[in-house]
Amino acid sequence: MRTDRIAVFVGSLRKESFNRKMAKALMALAPESLEPAIVEIGGLPLYNQDYDDEGKPLPPWTAFREQVKSFDGTLFITPEYNRSVPAVLKNAIDVGSRPYGKSVWDGKPGAVMSISPGAIGGFGANHHLRQSLVFLNVPVMQQPEAYVGNAANLFDENGNLANDSIRGFAAKFMQAFAAWVETNRAGRTQ
Ligand SMILES: Cc1cc2nc3c(=O)[nH]c(=O)nc-3n(C[C@H](O)[C@H](O)[C@H](O)COP(=O)(O)O)c2cc1C
């Protein structure tokens, strides 16, 4: 069976991030056909087009672009900041999207989960992120939608998912994502 390597991006740098806990839980629940790994984005300098235009991209950008290119798919786990995508994640998307015509996102199947202590589960961030991903030609899984609210109640003291309901949903999400990657694998012709 082919294994698809999945780049996992977490839109929070916080030590006790609920999103990072969820990313780890999802990785542990991934079906065998997926091999997920977190790609760290906190050290990426803010994007400035001048460096690409001058042919001198910053080394952390180049390393990030090469790293993302080596994956078969992308999984975005993000909080909502002011009803939108946290800057650290938007910066990573912008860095990967340039130079023009060389986007590392192009055609790689992806999925989005948003997590918030609030009741509406980061819906705004989830859909702002989808807006960018549509432009970047990322086939983004549509169902199940994943707006996960009340995050403070989802994890036990060890950071594991605390109840069967969220565990079941997380497993279902990863199974659907594995099928989505299989169907939308880059280069697939039918
Ligand atoms: C700058 C900032 C803006 C925020 N805006 C929102 C928001 O629009 N909606 C929301 O549900 N939570 C918002 N929050 C609360 C975050 O959801 C909360 O801090 C969450 O724990 C962040 O995710 P993390 O646990 O993975 O770090 C905001 C937090 C910060 C720091």
PDB file of C-alpha atoms and ligand atoms in Angstrom:
ATOM      1  CA  MET A   1       0.000   0.000   0.000  1.00  0.00           C
ATOM      2  CA  ARG A   2       1.261   3.475  -0.844  1.00  0.00           C
ATOM      3  CA  THR A   3       1.900   5.849   2.071  1.00  0.00           C
ATOM      4  CA  ASP A   4       1.061   9.528   1.641  1.00  0.00           C
ATOM      5  CA  ARG A   5       3.248  11.904   3.625  1.00  0.00           C
ATOM      6  CA  ILE A   6       1.187  14.700   5.151  1.00  0.00           C
ATOM      7  CA  ALA A   7       2.589  18.054   6.267  1.00  0.00           C
ATOM      8  CA  VAL A   8       0.739  19.213   9.394  1.00  0.00           C
ATOM      9  CA  PHE A   9       0.647  22.956  10.128  1.00  0.00           C
ATOM     10  CA  VAL A  10      -0.419  24.288  13.529  1.00  0.00           C
ATOM     11  CA  GLY A  11      -1.614  27.897  13.617  1.00  0.00           C
ATOM     12  CA  SER A  12      -0.592  28.523  17.238  1.00  0.00           C
ATOM     13  CA  LEU A  13       2.820  28.865  18.864  1.00  0.00           C
ATOM     14  CA  ARG A  14       1.465  28.645  22.413  1.00  0.00           C
ATOM     15  CA  LYS A  15       3.114  26.010  24.668  1.00  0.00           C
ATOM     16  CA  GLU A  16      -0.207  24.574  25.829  1.00  0.00           C
ATOM     17  CA  SER A  17      -1.932  25.065  22.478  1.00  0.00           C
ATOM     18  CA  PHE A  18      -5.189  23.149  22.091  1.00  0.00           C
ATOM     19  CA  ASN A  19      -4.529  23.100  18.364  1.00  0.00           C
ATOM     20  CA  ARG A  20      -1.155  21.420  18.799  1.00  0.00           C
ATOM     21  CA  LYS A  21      -2.720  18.863  21.123  1.00  0.00           C
ATOM     22  CA  MET A  22      -5.361  18.183  18.512  1.00  0.00           C
ATOM     23  CA  ALA A  23      -2.749  17.929  15.761  1.00  0.00           C
ATOM     24  CA  LYS A  24      -0.926  15.268  17.778  1.00  0.00           C
ATOM     25  CA  ALA A  25      -4.161  13.408  18.488  1.00  0.00           C
ATOM     26  CA  LEU A  26      -5.090  13.436  14.793  1.00  0.00           C
ATOM     27  CA  MET A  27      -1.643  12.204  13.829  1.00  0.00           C
ATOM     28  CA  ALA A  28      -1.989   9.311  16.270  1.00  0.00           C
ATOM     29  CA  LEU A  29      -5.389   8.428  14.772  1.00  0.00           C
ATOM     30  CA  ALA A  30      -4.245   8.605  11.139  1.00  0.00           C
ATOM     31  CA  PRO A  31      -4.958   5.511   9.055  1.00  0.00           C
ATOM     32  CA  GLU A  32      -1.932   3.502   7.904  1.00  0.00           C
ATOM     33  CA  SER A  33      -2.001   5.061   4.448  1.00  0.00           C
ATOM     34  CA  LEU A  34      -1.002   8.445   5.937  1.00  0.00           C
ATOM     35  CA  GLU A  35       2.336   9.404   7.409  1.00  0.00           C
ATOM     36  CA  PRO A  36       1.843  12.824   9.053  1.00  0.00           C
ATOM     37  CA  ALA A  37       4.570  15.091  10.442  1.00  0.00           C
ATOM     38  CA  ILE A  38       4.359  18.580  11.909  1.00  0.00           C
ATOM     39  CA  VAL A  39       6.164  21.247   9.877  1.00  0.00           C
ATOM     40  CA  GLU A  40       7.173  24.052  12.230  1.00  0.00           C
ATOM     41  CA  ILE A  41       6.316  27.562  11.036  1.00  0.00           C
ATOM     42  CA  GLY A  42       7.155  29.728  14.070  1.00  0.00           C
ATOM     43  CA  GLY A  43      10.681  30.567  12.891  1.00  0.00           C
ATOM     44  CA  LEU A  44       9.758  31.732   9.380  1.00  0.00           C
ATOM     45  CA  PRO A  45      10.658  35.396   8.823  1.00  0.00           C
ATOM     46  CA  LEU A  46       7.752  37.568   7.667  1.00  0.00           C
ATOM     47  CA  TYR A  47       7.335  37.453   3.923  1.00  0.00           C
ATOM     48  CA  ASN A  48       8.870  40.294   1.919  1.00  0.00           C
ATOM     49  CA  GLN A  49       8.676  39.969  -1.868  1.00  0.00           C
ATOM     50  CA  ASP A  50      11.873  42.002  -2.408  1.00  0.00           C
ATOM     51  CA  TYR A  51      14.075  39.040  -1.470  1.00  0.00           C
ATOM     52  CA  ASP A  52      12.458  36.793  -4.085  1.00  0.00           C
ATOM     53  CA  ASP A  53      12.469  39.544  -6.734  1.00  0.00           C
ATOM     54  CA  GLU A  54      16.212  40.006  -6.158  1.00  0.00           C
ATOM     55  CA  GLY A  55      16.796  36.231  -6.427  1.00  0.00           C
ATOM     56  CA  LYS A  56      17.924  36.041  -2.807  1.00  0.00           C
ATOM     57  CA  PRO A  57      15.178  34.272  -0.889  1.00  0.00           C
ATOM     58  CA  LEU A  58      15.859  34.016   2.823  1.00  0.00           C
ATOM     59  CA  PRO A  59      17.326  30.567   3.718  1.00  0.00           C
ATOM     60  CA  PRO A  60      14.480  29.645   6.131  1.00  0.00           C
ATOM     61  CA  TRP A  61      11.985  30.319   3.315  1.00  0.00           C
ATOM     62  CA  THR A  62      13.919  28.097   0.913  1.00  0.00           C
ATOM     63  CA  ALA A  63      14.200  25.318   3.498  1.00  0.00           C
ATOM     64  CA  PHE A  64      10.474  25.549   4.224  1.00  0.00           C
ATOM     65  CA  ARG A  65       9.555  25.475   0.531  1.00  0.00           C
ATOM     66  CA  GLU A  66      11.742  22.423  -0.104  1.00  0.00           C
ATOM     67  CA  GLN A  67      10.332  20.692   2.955  1.00  0.00           C
ATOM     68  CA  VAL A  68       6.685  21.264   1.982  1.00  0.00           C
ATOM     69  CA  LYS A  69       7.357  20.182  -1.612  1.00  0.00           C
ATOM     70  CA  SER A  70       8.435  16.758  -0.348  1.00  0.00           C
ATOM     71  CA  PHE A  71       4.968  16.028   1.099  1.00  0.00           C
ATOM     72  CA  ASP A  72       1.940  14.566  -0.673  1.00  0.00           C
ATOM     73  CA  GLY A  73      -0.739  16.490   1.243  1.00  0.00           C
ATOM     74  CA  THR A  74      -1.385  19.177   3.854  1.00  0.00           C
ATOM     75  CA  LEU A  75      -3.368  19.325   7.075  1.00  0.00           C
ATOM     76  CA  PHE A  76      -4.063  22.688   8.722  1.00  0.00           C
ATOM     77  CA  ILE A  77      -5.061  22.807  12.400  1.00  0.00           C
ATOM     78  CA  THR A  78      -5.742  26.355  13.455  1.00  0.00           C
ATOM     79  CA  PRO A  79      -7.235  28.631  16.065  1.00  0.00           C
ATOM     80  CA  GLU A  80      -9.176  31.727  15.099  1.00  0.00           C
ATOM     81  CA  TYR A  81      -7.599  35.099  15.768  1.00  0.00           C
ATOM     82  CA  ASN A  82     -10.001  38.017  15.502  1.00  0.00           C
ATOM     83  CA  ARG A  83     -12.319  35.956  13.316  1.00  0.00           C
ATOM     84  CA  SER A  84      -9.533  35.099  10.881  1.00  0.00           C
ATOM     85  CA  VAL A  85      -6.345  33.083  10.308  1.00  0.00           C
ATOM     86  CA  PRO A  86      -3.497  33.687  12.810  1.00  0.00           C
ATOM     87  CA  ALA A  87      -0.659  35.672  11.224  1.00  0.00           C
ATOM     88  CA  VAL A  88       1.895  32.906  11.762  1.00  0.00           C
ATOM     89  CA  LEU A  89      -0.101  30.520   9.583  1.00  0.00           C
ATOM     90  CA  LYS A  90      -0.962  33.114   6.943  1.00  0.00           C
ATOM     91  CA  ASN A  91       2.727  33.989   6.736  1.00  0.00           C
ATOM     92  CA  ALA A  92       3.642  30.341   6.139  1.00  0.00           C
ATOM     93  CA  ILE A  93       1.046  30.130   3.379  1.00  0.00           C
ATOM     94  CA  ASP A  94       2.364  33.318   1.784  1.00  0.00           C
ATOM     95  CA  VAL A  95       5.991  32.154   1.974  1.00  0.00           C
ATOM     96  CA  GLY A  96       5.080  28.820   0.368  1.00  0.00           C
ATOM     97  CA  SER A  97       3.079  30.507  -2.378  1.00  0.00           C
ATOM     98  CA  ARG A  98       5.989  32.455  -3.878  1.00  0.00           C
ATOM     99  CA  PRO A  99       7.922  33.165  -6.099  1.00  0.00           C
ATOM    100  CA  TYR A 100       4.972  33.549  -8.444  1.00  0.00           C
ATOM    101  CA  GLY A 101       4.348  30.352 -10.385  1.00  0.00           C
ATOM    102  CA  LYS A 102       6.359  28.210  -7.969  1.00  0.00           C
ATOM    103  CA  SER A 103       3.820  27.719  -5.190  1.00  0.00           C
ATOM    104  CA  VAL A 104       4.506  24.633  -3.096  1.00  0.00           C
ATOM    105  CA  TRP A 105       0.793  24.238  -2.374  1.00  0.00           C
ATOM    106  CA  ASP A 106      -0.347  23.732  -5.941  1.00  0.00           C
ATOM    107  CA  GLY A 107      -2.429  20.584  -6.370  1.00  0.00           C
ATOM    108  CA  LYS A 108      -1.619  19.027  -2.986  1.00  0.00           C
ATOM    109  CA  PRO A 109      -4.798  17.755  -1.313  1.00  0.00           C
ATOM    110  CA  GLY A 110      -5.516  19.373   2.052  1.00  0.00           C
ATOM    111  CA  ALA A 111      -7.874  19.534   5.009  1.00  0.00           C
ATOM    112  CA  VAL A 112      -8.666  22.136   7.654  1.00  0.00           C
ATOM    113  CA  MET A 113      -9.727  21.795  11.269  1.00  0.00           C
ATOM    114  CA  SER A 114     -10.277  24.846  13.482  1.00  0.00           C
ATOM    115  CA  ILE A 115     -10.301  24.622  17.267  1.00  0.00           C
ATOM    116  CA  SER A 116     -11.379  27.229  19.800  1.00  0.00           C
ATOM    117  CA  PRO A 117     -12.396  27.435  23.447  1.00  0.00           C
ATOM    118  CA  GLY A 118     -15.382  29.393  22.113  1.00  0.00           C
ATOM    119  CA  ALA A 119     -18.670  27.947  20.957  1.00  0.00           C
ATOM    120  CA  ILE A 120     -18.400  28.487  17.207  1.00  0.00           C
ATOM    121  CA  GLY A 121     -15.186  26.529  16.788  1.00  0.00           C
ATOM    122  CA  GLY A 122     -13.152  28.994  14.748  1.00  0.00           C
ATOM    123  CA  PHE A 123     -15.545  29.011  11.802  1.00  0.00           C
ATOM    124  CA  GLY A 124     -14.206  32.381  10.596  1.00  0.00           C
ATOM    125  CA  ALA A 125     -10.583  31.225  10.555  1.00  0.00           C
ATOM    126  CA  ASN A 126     -11.537  27.948   8.909  1.00  0.00           C
ATOM    127  CA  HIS A 127     -13.252  29.664   5.997  1.00  0.00           C
ATOM    128  CA  HIS A 128     -10.731  32.482   5.582  1.00  0.00           C
ATOM    129  CA  LEU A 129      -8.106  29.777   5.319  1.00  0.00           C
ATOM    130  CA  ARG A 130     -10.194  27.922   2.748  1.00  0.00           C
ATOM    131  CA  GLN A 131     -10.424  31.138   0.711  1.00  0.00           C
ATOM    132  CA  SER A 132      -6.617  31.238   0.361  1.00  0.00           C
ATOM    133  CA  LEU A 133      -6.409  27.509  -0.324  1.00  0.00           C
ATOM    134  CA  VAL A 134      -8.941  27.728  -3.155  1.00  0.00           C
ATOM    135  CA  PHE A 135      -6.802  30.419  -4.796  1.00  0.00           C
ATOM    136  CA  LEU A 136      -3.688  28.262  -4.283  1.00  0.00           C
ATOM    137  CA  ASN A 137      -5.321  25.303  -6.059  1.00  0.00           C
ATOM    138  CA  VAL A 138      -5.393  23.092  -2.969  1.00  0.00           C
ATOM    139  CA  PRO A 139      -8.243  20.599  -3.236  1.00  0.00           C
ATOM    140  CA  VAL A 140      -9.627  21.063   0.304  1.00  0.00           C
ATOM    141  CA  MET A 141     -11.730  18.314   1.879  1.00  0.00           C
ATOM    142  CA  GLN A 142     -15.292  19.523   2.249  1.00  0.00           C
ATOM    143  CA  GLN A 143     -16.809  16.909   4.568  1.00  0.00           C
ATOM    144  CA  PRO A 144     -16.716  16.423   7.410  1.00  0.00           C
ATOM    145  CA  GLU A 145     -16.440  20.115   8.234  1.00  0.00           C
ATOM    146  CA  ALA A 146     -14.456  20.534  11.445  1.00  0.00           C
ATOM    147  CA  TYR A 147     -15.241  23.534  13.633  1.00  0.00           C
ATOM    148  CA  VAL A 148     -14.288  22.247  17.076  1.00  0.00           C
ATOM    149  CA  GLY A 149     -15.545  24.385  19.967  1.00  0.00           C
ATOM    150  CA  ASN A 150     -15.247  24.194  23.773  1.00  0.00           C
ATOM    151  CA  ALA A 151     -11.600  23.148  23.416  1.00  0.00           C
ATOM    152  CA  ALA A 152     -10.876  23.522  27.128  1.00  0.00           C
ATOM    153  CA  ASN A 153     -13.017  20.435  27.818  1.00  0.00           C
ATOM    154  CA  LEU A 154     -11.589  18.203  25.105  1.00  0.00           C
ATOM    155  CA  PHE A 155      -8.257  17.144  26.565  1.00  0.00           C
ATOM    156  CA  ASP A 156      -7.212  15.340  29.731  1.00  0.00           C
ATOM    157  CA  GLU A 157      -4.217  16.384  31.852  1.00  0.00           C
ATOM    158  CA  ASN A 158      -1.878  14.443  29.535  1.00  0.00           C
ATOM    159  CA  GLY A 159      -3.125  16.255  26.450  1.00  0.00           C
ATOM    160  CA  ASN A 160      -5.085  13.256  25.149  1.00  0.00           C
ATOM    161  CA  LEU A 161      -8.623  13.515  23.774  1.00  0.00           C
ATOM    162  CA  ALA A 162     -10.886  13.241  26.791  1.00  0.00           C
ATOM    163  CA  ASN A 163     -14.075  11.618  25.525  1.00  0.00           C
ATOM    164  CA  ASP A 164     -15.349   9.118  22.972  1.00  0.00           C
ATOM    165  CA  SER A 165     -17.364  11.688  21.082  1.00  0.00           C
ATOM    166  CA  ILE A 166     -14.389  13.866  20.064  1.00  0.00           C
ATOM    167  CA  ARG A 167     -12.166  10.795  19.650  1.00  0.00           C
ATOM    168  CA  GLY A 168     -14.713   9.280  17.269  1.00  0.00           C
ATOM    169  CA  PHE A 169     -15.034  12.500  15.304  1.00  0.00           C
ATOM    170  CA  ALA A 170     -11.255  12.912  15.043  1.00  0.00           C
ATOM    171  CA  ALA A 171     -10.865   9.342  13.773  1.00  0.00           C
ATOM    172  CA  LYS A 172     -13.663   9.822  11.236  1.00  0.00           C
ATOM    173  CA  PHE A 173     -12.053  13.062  10.065  1.00  0.00           C
ATOM    174  CA  MET A 174      -8.701  11.331   9.474  1.00  0.00           C
ATOM    175  CA  GLN A 175     -10.330   8.402   7.659  1.00  0.00           C
ATOM    176  CA  ALA A 176     -12.157  10.812   5.364  1.00  0.00           C
ATOM    177  CA  PHE A 177      -8.934  12.737   4.818  1.00  0.00           C
ATOM    178  CA  ALA A 178      -7.030   9.568   3.858  1.00  0.00           C
ATOM    179  CA  ALA A 179      -9.723   8.821   1.266  1.00  0.00           C
ATOM    180  CA  TRP A 180      -9.595  12.444   0.079  1.00  0.00           C
ATOM    181  CA  VAL A 181      -5.816  12.296  -0.408  1.00  0.00           C
ATOM    182  CA  GLU A 182      -6.139   9.022  -2.288  1.00  0.00           C
ATOM    183  CA  THR A 183      -8.773  10.502  -4.617  1.00  0.00           C
ATOM    184  CA  ASN A 184      -7.058  13.844  -5.163  1.00  0.00           C
ATOM    185  CA  ARG A 185      -3.428  12.808  -5.222  1.00  0.00           C
ATOM    186  CA  ALA A 186      -1.383  15.186  -7.393  1.00  0.00           C
ATOM    187  CA  GLY A 187      -1.059  13.887 -10.894  1.00  0.00           C
ATOM    188  CA  ARG A 188      -4.102  11.647 -10.643  1.00  0.00           C
ATOM    189  CA  THR A 189      -5.814  11.502 -14.009  1.00  0.00           C
ATOM    190  CA  GLN A 190      -9.067   9.704 -13.210  1.00  0.00           C
TER     191      GLN A 190
HETATM  192  C1  LIG B   1      -5.031  37.704  19.221  1.00  0.00           C
HETATM  193  C2  LIG B   1      -6.115  36.717  19.584  1.00  0.00           C
HETATM  194  C3  LIG B   1      -7.332  36.791  18.966  1.00  0.00           C
HETATM  195  C4  LIG B   1      -8.332  35.848  19.243  1.00  0.00           C
HETATM  196  N1  LIG B   1      -9.500  35.891  18.550  1.00  0.00           N
HETATM  197  C5  LIG B   1     -10.394  34.861  18.684  1.00  0.00           C
HETATM  198  C6  LIG B   1     -11.506  34.746  17.796  1.00  0.00           C
HETATM  199  O1  LIG B   1     -11.739  35.554  16.917  1.00  0.00           O
HETATM  200  N2  LIG B   1     -12.331  33.698  17.960  1.00  0.00           N
HETATM  201  C7  LIG B   1     -12.118  32.725  18.918  1.00  0.00           C
HETATM  202  O2  LIG B   1     -12.893  31.781  19.014  1.00  0.00           O
HETATM  203  N3  LIG B   1     -11.071  32.818  19.787  1.00  0.00           N
HETATM  204  C8  LIG B   1     -10.192  33.851  19.668  1.00  0.00           C
HETATM  205  N4  LIG B   1      -9.089  33.925  20.485  1.00  0.00           N
HETATM  206  C9  LIG B   1      -8.940  32.931  21.563  1.00  0.00           C
HETATM  207  C10 LIG B   1      -8.253  31.674  21.044  1.00  0.00           C
HETATM  208  O3  LIG B   1      -9.218  30.857  20.439  1.00  0.00           O
HETATM  209  C11 LIG B   1      -7.602  30.947  22.226  1.00  0.00           C
HETATM  210  O4  LIG B   1      -6.549  31.719  22.738  1.00  0.00           O
HETATM  211  C12 LIG B   1      -7.104  29.561  21.803  1.00  0.00           C
HETATM  212  O5  LIG B   1      -6.733  28.850  22.955  1.00  0.00           O
HETATM  213  C13 LIG B   1      -5.958  29.671  20.828  1.00  0.00           C
HETATM  214  O6  LIG B   1      -5.612  28.410  20.344  1.00  0.00           O
HETATM  215  P1  LIG B   1      -4.458  27.549  20.998  1.00  0.00           P
HETATM  216  O7  LIG B   1      -4.999  26.984  22.291  1.00  0.00           O
HETATM  217  O8  LIG B   1      -4.164  26.470  20.006  1.00  0.00           O
HETATM  218  O9  LIG B   1      -3.274  28.445  21.243  1.00  0.00           O
HETATM  219  C14 LIG B   1      -8.091  34.860  20.223  1.00  0.00           C
HETATM  220  C15 LIG B   1      -6.854  34.815  20.888  1.00  0.00           C
HETATM  221  C16 LIG B   1      -5.885  35.723  20.570  1.00  0.00           C
HETATM  222  C17 LIG B   1      -4.525  35.626  21.262  1.00  0.00           C
END
